[in-house]
Amino acid sequence: MMRNCLVAQSGGPTVAINSSLAGVIQGAIDSKKFDKVYGSLNGVQGLLNGCLMDLTEKVEQVPMFIELLKKSPSMYLGSCRYQLPDYTEDDAPYAYIFNKFETYEIDAFFYIGGNDSMDTVDKLNTYAKAVGKDVKIVGIPKTIDNDLCITDHTPGYGSAAKYVASTLLEIGHDTSIYPINSVTIVEIMGRDAGWLTGASVLARNKYNHAPHLIYLPEVAFDEAQFIEDVREAIKKYNNVVIAVSEGIKNAEGKYISATSAVEDTFGHSQLSGTGKCLEYIIKQNLQVKVRSVEINILQRCAAHMSSITDIGEAFRLGRHAVETALEGKSGVMVTAIRKANEPYSVKMGDTDVKNVAGLVKHVPREWINERGNDVTQDFVDYAYPLILGEPVVKYERGIPDYLDVSHLYPNN
Amino acid sequence: MMRNCLVAQSGGPTVAINSSLAGVIQGAIDSKKFDKVYGSLNGVQGLLNGCLMDLTEKVEQVPMFIELLKKSPSMYLGSCRYQLPDYTEDDAPYAYIFNKFETYEIDAFFYIGGNDSMDTVDKLNTYAKAVGKDVKIVGIPKTIDNDLCITDHTPGYGSAAKYVASTLLEIGHDTSIYPINSVTIVEIMGRDAGWLTGASVLARNKYNHAPHLIYLPEVAFDEAQFIEDVREAIKKYNNVVIAVSEGIKNAEGKYISATSAVEDTFGHSQLSGTGKCLEYIIKQNLQVKVRSVEINILQRCAAHMSSITDIGEAFRLGRHAVETALEGKSGVMVTAIRKANEPYSVKMGDTDVKNVAGLVKHVPREWINERGNDVTQDFVDYAYPLILGEPVVKYERGIPDYLDVSHLYPNN
């Protein structure tokens, strides 16, 4: 008798996480080993609340479902912030979840997420082993931050990197129009690791030198040196563009954004963004026009500008997760292993999820220049293949034609 | 003997202003009435500094120059903030400019810009008439703000509107993932007129209701009503997305952004953005997760997401400006006149530049709902045709392949 599998998404959105979901669905169907693929809405919460969706039915009913899903932004199944307790202290949610697994005849559970989600994979697998349940629990990586260990890179990163690089090129054009001195600071996501900010280097081409300075969280930020860097860059380039990670910290390990809280008119302290902080520093120290731009959530939801390399690999990882579960593995995360750069190729593998859960992969110090205000050619060689290729985005009435997510809006 | 023409760009960037430049160049070449098309770098400043570029030579030397120019963002000839004095008080710059016109044998000068630039067109034309110089001075509209009078719309608006609508759709997807209450405020450009913010309505489709609230500068902003609006919207939609013009003002006509200056740690007052102000208002009055996103300069430089309707009309207006000058007209701005909506069509015309210079066209009050928190179907019918169609953007090494603008970076 055929049994079923279950998939859920967790953490923050990327434009590739739905492609991994599509890969799981297609992989499960093609394997002919599962009757149904269920999706749990809002991560593991869907299991706890009984909100499951029959995805095999969607494939049959919605024309081009898999193709649309691959190219749609954000998270088709929604997300959650739920963290499982330690099962030795409180096993009630575990008993509930595995009871649901039995109700729905689930043989394999695929969880697409970042390092917190891999912790959930680890906990569920540990519990299953402890109580003798044979449900395979497999993690699939995703995060625009690219900070998961073992895997060469994470789905979602290549597309966000392409968006950041293209946007920085466009900002380079935008800032070039006045023959005056100016500074434009662009704040890019990344609390702990500078992978995405570093990708701004890919905006440079034969005429565009922006961003002229790049600051990552991996190097302690020094205000005096920063002012000197900007002063030098203005002399050389007139209109200076700076890419900075939201997560840069000073030598004491304190976030720069936390060091310059501003007070609103009501006297409440408000944390201003990192870009704003650097804007204030320049205003106070240099006589130059300055502005800051925070790319904000656009960098993680701009599916109209995704990398086909990224979308393709996210799909392959989803399929590979199904194969991995069918090989009998559990408590693992599937990984991308880079085989070569020219021509670029990857193969898929897996690793014990304990090698990933709760850990952060930083940009190697040697991929950042000595002064800590730029990345090196090694970084470029690493990131460049990941942004290549543009999927054809279909437009409907002038805006991108994405997959209907009205099931996430219960009140509408 | 063939003489020459001159073209310059002024004001802020749009993604269509280079297409109008391309239209002028192609129109002048096709007319066979001009020997050379010169471009003045950094607006009229190029004339004063002797920085002219031979654009006919570029067409001959750079493969696909016109095609690349049509799709490249920002301003190929750069911009300026120079304002001409009243010639009756100081005619020195006029004498200098018309002297340069003679040196370069200029018969027609095309100035692409917004309402300030049309003031320059008016001044140059008035001076020419007063001193008996036969140089035709013709304005070509551009601004993402769409606030020029007489013309049905302005080149640059349709592309920015498409970017805003698509981005709001993507933000709608992004905010849908958590089954909690949240508010996301999106601040959109437009100090005086709400055309661009209103275009966010085009993000709505059969499943996406975002933005749920829209606030334009044309209606006085009332804080108490705003809080009530948000409270109601949260009940209905859970995750609420708000589109707001940077230029909304209170009943006293004061910018909202100016009413809530914040103090930095040094005690200096800093103007925070309109979106941030609304974020504070919600934080102080409602128990809900809230964040603000400022689309900032991305909405005027994202040439990777332009409207082919807009790019095409910008080109036609450039060509039409050449024809207008050749008909002997001067002191006029070329205009787009809408003939029909279904199927959408425009014809090109012109108007005395005095009808445009220094004036602002607002969104009609009847195109905004009574409560002032949304736009009507009339607005949708007006804006919708302008965002239609996607040009093929060529990518090179993973980022858009735009035209080299290194002539704007003299130090690089």
XYZ file of N, CA and C in Angstrom, chain B residues 97 129 160 174 218-219 331 361 401:
27
model
N 25.281 81.326 -23.935
C 24.641 80.139 -24.524
C 24.358 80.352 -26.014
N 13.455 85.241 -28.797
C 12.500 86.122 -29.468
C 12.902 87.578 -29.270
N 7.918 53.570 -13.803
C 7.987 53.642 -12.336
C 6.721 53.042 -11.731
N 5.180 38.599 0.295
C 6.143 38.512 1.399
C 5.448 38.614 2.759
N -2.856 64.622 -2.108
C -4.008 65.432 -2.515
C -5.074 65.544 -1.425
N -5.025 64.638 -0.436
C -6.012 64.666 0.644
C -5.267 64.898 1.958
N 9.468 77.278 -27.998
C 8.802 77.617 -26.738
C 7.628 76.708 -26.447
N 0.350 69.176 -11.817
C -0.953 68.537 -12.049
C -1.222 67.519 -10.945
N 22.605 44.603 -19.115
C 23.616 45.149 -20.027
C 23.178 46.538 -20.463
